[in-house]
Amino acid sequence: MKSHVIMMRKRLTFLATLIPLYVFAPATAQEESTWSQAQIDSIQQAQKAFGEGRTHLSEKILNLPVSLALLPVDLTGMAIANTVGWVSEKEIVPKTVDLLTSDDGTRKLFPIYSPLGGAGFKYTHSQLDWDRARLALTLSTWAHNRQRYRFQLEHFSIGPFDGDYDLRYEFLSQEPFYGIGQDSRKSDRVNYAGENVLTELALGRDHQRGVSTRLFTGFRNINVYNGRGDAFPGILKDADFALLPGAESGVRLVNFGAEIRQDSRDHPGRPEHGGRHLLRAEIFNDAGSKGAQNFNFYRITADITRYWHLFYHRSLSLRLAGEFTRSLDDGDIPFYMLSELGRGETVRGFERGRFRDHDLILGALEYRYPIWDFADLFLFFDGGEVADDVVADFDWQKMVFGYGAGVRVWGANGEFINLMGAFSEDGFRFYLGLNQELQR
């Protein structure tokens, strides 16, 4: 800025010395015929320079507001260029990659994305002081300040058991809620923001034939606010929904549970034989929630998936699942912990949380065939229903269905990319997942 000012002063001084020549040159040229051609040329050049200087000064004055308006952009560009140059010069990126990864696989860094948590990274560090212990750190974020942070210590030994510790913080800033029951309407949507702090400790053992058992206990503190954004009303602004159990801050729950799993798949990725089976039961008790409600309930989950090889690596899979949630001692159940249909893991083609109730039943049929060595194309058909009591109230006519197609890309750690398009009575939905299995 100083250099521009100094240059401007020099130009003005030079122009001031030329003004007499510019004004009196014509008269003098007529009265004195003894002027040399060189003197005349010098005077003409001075006149021309003065004219150009006047034009340049006018342009500077006219462009001054534009220059001032663009100054923040110019400064930002300079700052970005300098930062990128410094990062490149100091080799920050390759040094960070070297710090977080290793050739022997002890340290790994994975990009992740899911519709629920957004985009981020997962870092794992194995071969700690314990035999099979592994540290995992996960960070993801998305629009409207959506955030998920997770710390996991997996497979550490406690006597004859393997221990897993999980500490998690979630702020899901724009979650949809349509009401309770299979008859909930799409037009009734409201949004809520859920803030959840969860800690859980599990002890388990691996048995023969892919069977594993676990006992677990945990604590969670949940706050509910109006959802971010203006596209839909906030849940606390709706007179009816604001009275739902759990539509408040300071819900505190302690849970205890047990599960048994069996994994008989021939390959963790791209299975063609075998299956996965899960049976899980857990109890939730109020741990001093701030509101007037008393939260006590239990949940039982059963999930079975089977795979069959057809021909030329074509395969068929069938999934059947059910979830049953019941109150204990006339306790309440938070609305966000009811059984849910709509996520990509349930009936595809609906918004997350589209249907909620105490019970859930669903089925999914999928046909898969390879299109490359590392990718499969698949077709699917899903169906499901929620109800207050799905055994007593099940109605085929109330079931909702979704169907579509997708592509799975496989990597060294299983499913790497999952792209799906699904149709339902609510319309079309697109799903994208990146290393989703690492986030469960």
Coordinates of C-alpha atoms in Angstrom, one line a residue:
M1 CA 0.0 0.0 0.0
K2 CA 2.9 2.4 0.8
S3 CA 4.5 1.8 -2.6
H4 CA 1.3 2.8 -4.3
V5 CA 1.1 6.1 -2.3
I6 CA 4.8 7.0 -3.0
M7 CA 4.4 6.3 -6.8
M8 CA 1.3 8.5 -6.9
R9 CA 3.2 11.4 -5.2
K10 CA 6.0 11.1 -7.7
R11 CA 3.5 11.2 -10.6
L12 CA 1.7 14.3 -9.2
T13 CA 5.0 16.1 -8.7
F14 CA 6.1 15.3 -12.3
L15 CA 2.8 16.4 -13.6
A16 CA 3.0 19.7 -11.7
T17 CA 6.3 20.6 -13.4
L18 CA 4.8 19.9 -16.8
I19 CA 1.7 22.1 -16.4
P20 CA 3.4 25.4 -17.5
L21 CA 4.8 23.7 -20.5
Y22 CA 1.4 22.3 -21.3
V23 CA -0.4 25.6 -20.9
F24 CA 2.1 28.0 -22.6
A25 CA 3.7 25.7 -25.2
P26 CA 1.5 26.7 -28.2
A27 CA 2.0 30.5 -27.7
T28 CA 5.7 30.1 -27.2
A29 CA 6.0 28.0 -30.3
Q30 CA 4.3 30.7 -32.4
E31 CA 6.4 33.6 -31.0
E32 CA 9.8 31.8 -31.1
S33 CA 10.6 30.2 -34.4
T34 CA 14.1 29.2 -33.2
W35 CA 12.9 26.2 -31.2
S36 CA 14.6 23.0 -32.2
Q37 CA 12.7 20.0 -33.4
A38 CA 14.0 18.0 -30.3
Q39 CA 12.5 20.6 -28.0
I40 CA 9.2 20.5 -29.8
D41 CA 9.2 16.6 -29.6
S42 CA 9.9 16.8 -25.8
I43 CA 7.0 19.2 -25.2
Q44 CA 4.7 16.9 -27.2
Q45 CA 5.8 13.9 -25.2
A46 CA 5.2 15.8 -22.0
Q47 CA 1.7 16.7 -23.1
K48 CA 1.0 13.1 -24.0
A49 CA 2.3 11.8 -20.6
F50 CA 0.2 14.3 -18.8
G51 CA -2.9 13.1 -20.6
E52 CA -2.2 9.5 -19.9
G53 CA -1.5 10.3 -16.3
R54 CA -4.8 12.1 -16.0
T55 CA -6.6 9.1 -17.5
H56 CA -4.8 6.6 -15.3
L57 CA -5.6 8.6 -12.2
S58 CA -9.3 8.8 -13.1
E59 CA -9.4 5.0 -13.6
K60 CA -7.8 4.5 -10.2
I61 CA -10.4 6.8 -8.5
L62 CA -13.3 5.0 -10.3
N63 CA -12.0 1.6 -9.5
L64 CA -11.3 2.4 -5.8
P65 CA -14.8 1.1 -4.5
V66 CA -14.4 -2.1 -6.4
S67 CA -10.9 -2.6 -5.1
L68 CA -12.1 -2.0 -1.5
A69 CA -15.0 -4.5 -2.0
L70 CA -12.6 -7.2 -3.3
L71 CA -10.0 -6.6 -0.7
P72 CA -11.3 -9.3 1.7
V73 CA -11.4 -11.8 -1.2
D74 CA -7.8 -10.9 -2.2
L75 CA -6.6 -11.2 1.4
T76 CA -8.4 -14.6 1.8
G77 CA -6.9 -15.9 -1.4
M78 CA -3.4 -14.8 -0.3
A79 CA -3.9 -16.5 3.1
I80 CA -5.1 -19.7 1.4
A81 CA -2.2 -19.7 -1.0
N82 CA 0.3 -19.1 1.8
T83 CA -1.2 -21.8 3.9
V84 CA -1.2 -24.3 1.1
G85 CA 2.4 -23.4 0.3
W86 CA 3.4 -23.8 3.9
V87 CA 1.6 -27.2 4.2
S88 CA 3.3 -28.3 1.0
E89 CA 6.7 -27.0 2.0
K90 CA 6.6 -28.7 5.5
E91 CA 5.1 -31.9 4.0
I92 CA 2.3 -31.9 6.5
V93 CA 0.1 -34.3 4.6
P94 CA 2.6 -37.1 4.0
K95 CA 3.9 -36.8 7.6
T96 CA 0.4 -37.1 9.0
V97 CA -0.3 -40.1 6.8
D98 CA 2.9 -41.7 8.0
L99 CA 1.9 -41.0 11.6
L100 CA -1.6 -42.5 11.3
T101 CA -0.8 -45.5 9.1
S102 CA 1.8 -48.2 8.9
D103 CA 2.9 -50.8 6.3
D104 CA 2.2 -53.7 8.6
G105 CA -1.4 -52.7 9.2
T106 CA -0.9 -51.8 12.9
R107 CA -2.2 -48.3 12.3
K108 CA -5.0 -47.7 9.8
L109 CA -7.0 -44.7 8.7
F110 CA -10.3 -45.1 6.9
P111 CA -12.6 -42.5 5.3
I112 CA -16.2 -43.0 6.3
Y113 CA -19.7 -41.8 5.4
S114 CA -23.2 -42.7 6.4
P115 CA -26.5 -40.9 6.1
L116 CA -26.8 -40.8 9.9
G117 CA -23.4 -39.6 10.9
G118 CA -22.1 -37.8 7.9
A119 CA -18.5 -37.9 6.6
G120 CA -15.3 -38.3 8.6
F121 CA -12.5 -40.7 9.5
K122 CA -11.9 -43.8 11.6
Y123 CA -8.5 -44.5 13.0
T124 CA -7.5 -47.9 14.4
H125 CA -4.3 -48.9 16.3
S126 CA -3.9 -52.6 17.0
Q127 CA -1.2 -54.7 18.8
L128 CA -1.3 -52.7 22.0
D129 CA 0.1 -54.0 25.3
W130 CA -2.8 -56.5 25.4
D131 CA -2.8 -59.6 23.2
R132 CA -5.5 -58.6 20.7
A133 CA -6.5 -55.2 22.0
R134 CA -7.3 -52.5 19.4
L135 CA -7.9 -48.8 19.8
A136 CA -10.4 -47.1 17.5
L137 CA -11.3 -43.4 17.2
T138 CA -14.1 -42.2 15.0
L139 CA -15.0 -38.6 14.0
S140 CA -17.7 -37.6 11.5
T141 CA -19.8 -34.4 10.9
W142 CA -22.2 -33.0 8.4
A143 CA -24.6 -30.1 7.7
H144 CA -26.5 -28.3 10.5
N145 CA -23.7 -29.1 13.0
R146 CA -24.3 -32.9 12.9
Q147 CA -21.5 -34.5 14.9
R148 CA -20.4 -38.0 16.0
Y149 CA -17.3 -38.8 18.1
R150 CA -16.5 -42.3 19.3
F151 CA -13.7 -43.9 21.4
Q152 CA -13.5 -47.7 21.4
L153 CA -11.1 -50.1 23.1
E154 CA -11.8 -53.6 21.7
H155 CA -10.7 -57.2 22.5
F156 CA -8.8 -56.5 25.7
S157 CA -8.5 -59.5 28.0
I158 CA -10.2 -59.7 31.4
G159 CA -9.5 -63.2 32.7
P160 CA -11.2 -65.6 30.3
F161 CA -13.3 -62.9 28.7
D162 CA -12.7 -60.4 25.9
G163 CA -13.6 -56.9 26.9
D164 CA -15.0 -54.0 24.7
Y165 CA -15.4 -50.4 25.9
D166 CA -17.4 -47.9 24.0
L167 CA -17.6 -44.1 24.7
R168 CA -19.7 -42.1 22.3
Y169 CA -21.0 -38.6 21.8
E170 CA -23.7 -37.8 19.1
F171 CA -25.5 -34.6 18.1
L172 CA -28.0 -35.5 15.4
S173 CA -29.3 -32.1 14.5
Q174 CA -32.1 -32.9 12.1
E175 CA -33.9 -36.1 12.8
P176 CA -37.4 -36.6 11.4
F177 CA -40.4 -37.8 13.3
Y178 CA -43.8 -38.5 11.8
G179 CA -45.8 -39.9 14.7
I180 CA -46.4 -43.4 16.1
G181 CA -47.9 -46.2 14.2
Q182 CA -48.1 -47.6 10.7
D183 CA -50.7 -45.0 9.8
S184 CA -48.4 -42.0 10.4
R185 CA -48.6 -39.5 7.6
K186 CA -45.7 -38.0 5.7
S187 CA -47.3 -34.5 5.9
D188 CA -47.1 -34.6 9.8
R189 CA -43.3 -34.5 9.8
V190 CA -41.5 -32.5 12.5
N191 CA -37.7 -32.4 13.2
Y192 CA -35.9 -32.9 16.4
A193 CA -32.2 -32.7 17.5
G194 CA -31.0 -35.5 19.7
E195 CA -27.9 -35.2 21.8
N196 CA -26.7 -38.5 23.2
V197 CA -23.7 -39.3 25.5
L198 CA -23.3 -43.1 25.8
T199 CA -20.8 -45.3 27.6
E200 CA -20.9 -49.1 27.5
L201 CA -18.8 -52.0 28.7
A202 CA -19.1 -55.6 27.3
L203 CA -17.6 -58.9 28.3
G204 CA -17.8 -61.8 25.8
R205 CA -16.3 -65.1 24.7
D206 CA -15.9 -66.7 21.3
H207 CA -17.0 -70.3 21.0
Q208 CA -16.9 -73.0 18.3
R209 CA -18.6 -72.8 14.9
G210 CA -18.6 -69.0 14.8
V211 CA -20.7 -68.6 18.0
S212 CA -20.0 -65.7 20.4
T213 CA -21.8 -64.5 23.5
R214 CA -21.7 -61.2 25.3
L215 CA -22.9 -59.5 28.5
F216 CA -23.0 -55.7 28.5
T217 CA -24.1 -52.7 30.6
G218 CA -24.1 -49.0 29.8
F219 CA -25.3 -45.6 30.7
R220 CA -26.7 -42.8 28.4
N221 CA -27.8 -39.2 28.9
I222 CA -30.1 -37.9 26.2
N223 CA -31.3 -34.4 25.4
V224 CA -34.0 -33.5 22.8
Y225 CA -34.3 -30.1 21.2
N226 CA -36.1 -28.6 18.2
G227 CA -34.4 -29.7 15.0
R228 CA -32.1 -27.4 13.0
G229 CA -33.3 -25.7 9.8
D230 CA -36.6 -24.1 8.8
A231 CA -37.9 -26.8 6.4
F232 CA -40.0 -28.5 9.1
P233 CA -41.4 -27.5 12.5
G234 CA -39.5 -28.3 15.6
I235 CA -40.9 -31.2 17.7
L236 CA -41.2 -29.1 20.8
K237 CA -43.4 -26.5 18.9
D238 CA -46.0 -29.1 18.2
A239 CA -48.7 -29.3 20.9
D240 CA -49.1 -33.1 20.6
F241 CA -45.6 -34.3 19.9
A242 CA -44.1 -32.1 22.6
L243 CA -46.0 -34.3 25.2
L244 CA -44.4 -37.5 24.0
P245 CA -42.3 -39.5 26.4
G246 CA -38.7 -38.5 25.9
A247 CA -39.4 -35.1 24.3
E248 CA -37.3 -33.4 26.9
S249 CA -33.7 -32.9 28.1
G250 CA -32.0 -34.9 30.8
V251 CA -33.3 -38.5 30.0
R252 CA -30.8 -40.8 31.9
L253 CA -30.9 -44.6 31.3
V254 CA -28.9 -47.5 32.5
N255 CA -29.1 -50.7 30.5
F256 CA -28.2 -54.3 31.0
G257 CA -28.3 -57.0 28.4
A258 CA -27.0 -60.2 26.7
E259 CA -26.6 -61.4 23.2
I260 CA -25.6 -64.4 21.2
R261 CA -24.3 -64.3 17.7
Q262 CA -23.4 -66.8 15.1
D263 CA -21.5 -66.0 11.9
S264 CA -21.1 -69.0 9.5
R265 CA -20.5 -67.0 6.3
D266 CA -17.8 -68.4 4.0
H267 CA -16.4 -64.9 3.4
P268 CA -17.0 -61.8 5.6
G269 CA -17.2 -59.9 2.3
R270 CA -19.2 -61.2 -0.7
P271 CA -20.6 -64.3 1.1
E272 CA -22.1 -67.0 -1.0
H273 CA -22.9 -69.6 1.8
G274 CA -23.8 -69.6 5.4
G275 CA -25.5 -66.9 7.4
R276 CA -25.5 -64.4 10.3
H277 CA -27.8 -64.8 13.3
L278 CA -28.4 -62.5 16.3
L279 CA -30.5 -62.8 19.4
R280 CA -30.3 -59.8 21.8
A281 CA -32.2 -58.9 25.0
E282 CA -31.7 -55.8 27.1
I283 CA -33.4 -53.9 29.9
F284 CA -33.5 -50.1 30.3
N285 CA -34.0 -48.5 33.7
D286 CA -34.4 -44.8 34.6
A287 CA -31.3 -43.4 36.3
G288 CA -32.6 -40.1 37.6
S289 CA -34.1 -38.4 34.6
K290 CA -34.9 -34.8 35.1
G291 CA -38.5 -35.0 33.8
A292 CA -41.7 -36.3 35.3
Q293 CA -41.7 -39.5 33.4
N294 CA -40.2 -42.8 34.6
F295 CA -38.5 -44.8 31.9
N296 CA -38.4 -48.5 32.4
F297 CA -38.7 -51.0 29.5
Y298 CA -37.1 -53.9 27.7
R299 CA -36.3 -54.8 24.1
I300 CA -35.8 -58.2 22.4
T301 CA -34.2 -58.3 18.9
A302 CA -33.9 -61.3 16.5
D303 CA -32.2 -60.9 13.2
I304 CA -31.4 -63.8 10.7
T305 CA -29.7 -63.6 7.3
R306 CA -29.0 -66.5 5.1
Y307 CA -27.0 -66.7 1.8
W308 CA -27.3 -69.2 -1.0
H309 CA -25.0 -69.6 -4.0
L310 CA -26.9 -70.0 -7.3
F311 CA -24.4 -70.2 -10.2
Y312 CA -21.3 -68.4 -11.5
H313 CA -20.9 -66.5 -8.2
R314 CA -24.5 -65.3 -8.3
S315 CA -26.1 -65.5 -4.9
L316 CA -29.4 -64.9 -3.1
S317 CA -29.9 -63.7 0.5
L318 CA -32.9 -63.6 2.7
R319 CA -33.2 -61.6 5.9
L320 CA -35.9 -61.9 8.5
A321 CA -35.9 -59.6 11.6
G322 CA -38.2 -58.7 14.5
E323 CA -38.0 -56.3 17.4
F324 CA -40.2 -56.2 20.4
T325 CA -40.3 -53.3 23.0
R326 CA -42.4 -53.5 26.1
S327 CA -42.8 -51.3 29.2
L328 CA -41.8 -52.5 32.7
D329 CA -43.7 -51.5 35.8
D330 CA -45.9 -49.1 33.8
G331 CA -42.8 -47.3 32.7
D332 CA -42.5 -45.0 29.7
I333 CA -40.5 -45.6 26.5
P334 CA -38.8 -42.6 24.8
F335 CA -40.2 -42.1 21.4
Y336 CA -36.7 -42.2 19.7
M337 CA -36.1 -45.7 21.2
L338 CA -39.2 -47.3 19.7
S339 CA -38.8 -49.8 16.9
E340 CA -38.1 -48.0 13.6
L341 CA -38.7 -48.6 9.9
G342 CA -37.1 -46.4 7.2
R343 CA -33.4 -46.6 7.6
G344 CA -31.2 -48.2 4.9
E345 CA -30.9 -51.2 7.2
T346 CA -34.7 -51.8 7.3
V347 CA -37.1 -51.0 4.5
R348 CA -35.2 -49.0 1.9
G349 CA -37.1 -46.2 0.1
F350 CA -38.4 -44.4 3.1
E351 CA -36.9 -41.5 5.2
R352 CA -35.1 -42.5 8.4
G353 CA -37.6 -42.9 11.2
R354 CA -40.6 -42.9 8.9
F355 CA -42.6 -45.4 11.0
R356 CA -42.2 -46.1 14.7
D357 CA -44.0 -48.2 17.2
H358 CA -43.4 -50.8 20.0
D359 CA -42.8 -53.7 17.6
L360 CA -41.3 -54.3 14.2
I361 CA -41.1 -57.1 11.7
L362 CA -39.3 -57.0 8.4
G363 CA -38.0 -59.1 5.5
A364 CA -35.5 -58.4 2.7
L365 CA -34.8 -60.5 -0.4
E366 CA -31.6 -59.6 -2.4
Y367 CA -30.1 -61.0 -5.6
R368 CA -26.4 -60.3 -6.2
Y369 CA -24.2 -60.9 -9.1
P370 CA -20.6 -59.7 -9.8
I371 CA -19.8 -57.1 -12.5
W372 CA -16.1 -56.9 -11.7
D373 CA -13.7 -58.7 -9.5
F374 CA -14.2 -56.0 -6.8
A375 CA -17.9 -55.0 -7.4
D376 CA -21.4 -56.5 -7.4
L377 CA -24.7 -55.3 -8.7
F378 CA -27.7 -56.2 -6.6
L379 CA -31.5 -56.1 -6.8
F380 CA -33.6 -56.0 -3.6
F381 CA -37.1 -56.1 -2.3
D382 CA -38.0 -55.1 1.3
G383 CA -41.2 -55.2 3.3
G384 CA -42.0 -54.4 6.9
E385 CA -44.6 -53.3 9.5
V386 CA -44.6 -51.6 12.9
A387 CA -47.4 -52.1 15.4
D388 CA -48.2 -51.8 19.1
D389 CA -48.2 -55.6 19.3
V390 CA -47.1 -57.0 16.0
V391 CA -48.1 -60.6 16.9
A392 CA -51.7 -59.6 17.7
D393 CA -52.1 -56.7 15.3
F394 CA -50.2 -57.8 12.2
D395 CA -52.0 -57.0 9.0
W396 CA -50.6 -57.8 5.5
Q397 CA -52.5 -54.9 4.1
K398 CA -50.6 -52.4 6.3
M399 CA -47.2 -53.6 5.3
V400 CA -44.9 -51.1 3.5
F401 CA -42.6 -52.1 0.7
G402 CA -39.5 -50.8 -1.0
Y403 CA -37.5 -52.1 -4.0
G404 CA -34.5 -51.0 -6.1
A405 CA -31.0 -51.7 -7.1
G406 CA -27.4 -50.8 -6.1
V407 CA -23.7 -51.4 -6.4
R408 CA -21.3 -52.7 -3.7
V409 CA -17.6 -52.1 -4.1
W410 CA -15.5 -54.5 -2.0
G411 CA -12.1 -53.7 -0.3
A412 CA -9.6 -55.4 1.9
N413 CA -11.8 -54.8 5.0
G414 CA -15.1 -55.9 3.5
E415 CA -17.7 -53.6 1.9
F416 CA -16.1 -50.3 0.9
I417 CA -18.7 -48.4 -1.1
N418 CA -22.5 -49.0 -1.2
L419 CA -24.7 -47.1 -3.7
M420 CA -28.4 -47.7 -3.7
G421 CA -31.5 -46.3 -5.3
A422 CA -34.9 -47.3 -3.8
F423 CA -38.6 -46.7 -4.6
S424 CA -41.5 -46.8 -2.2
E425 CA -44.9 -45.2 -1.8
D426 CA -43.1 -42.1 -0.5
G427 CA -41.1 -41.8 -3.7
F428 CA -37.4 -42.3 -4.6
R429 CA -34.5 -42.2 -2.3
F430 CA -30.7 -42.5 -2.9
Y431 CA -28.3 -44.0 -0.4
L432 CA -24.6 -43.7 -0.2
G433 CA -22.3 -45.5 2.3
L434 CA -18.5 -45.5 2.7
N435 CA -17.0 -48.1 5.0
Q436 CA -20.3 -48.4 6.8
E437 CA -19.5 -51.7 8.5
L438 CA -16.7 -50.1 10.3
Q439 CA -19.1 -47.7 12.0
R440 CA -21.4 -50.3 13.6

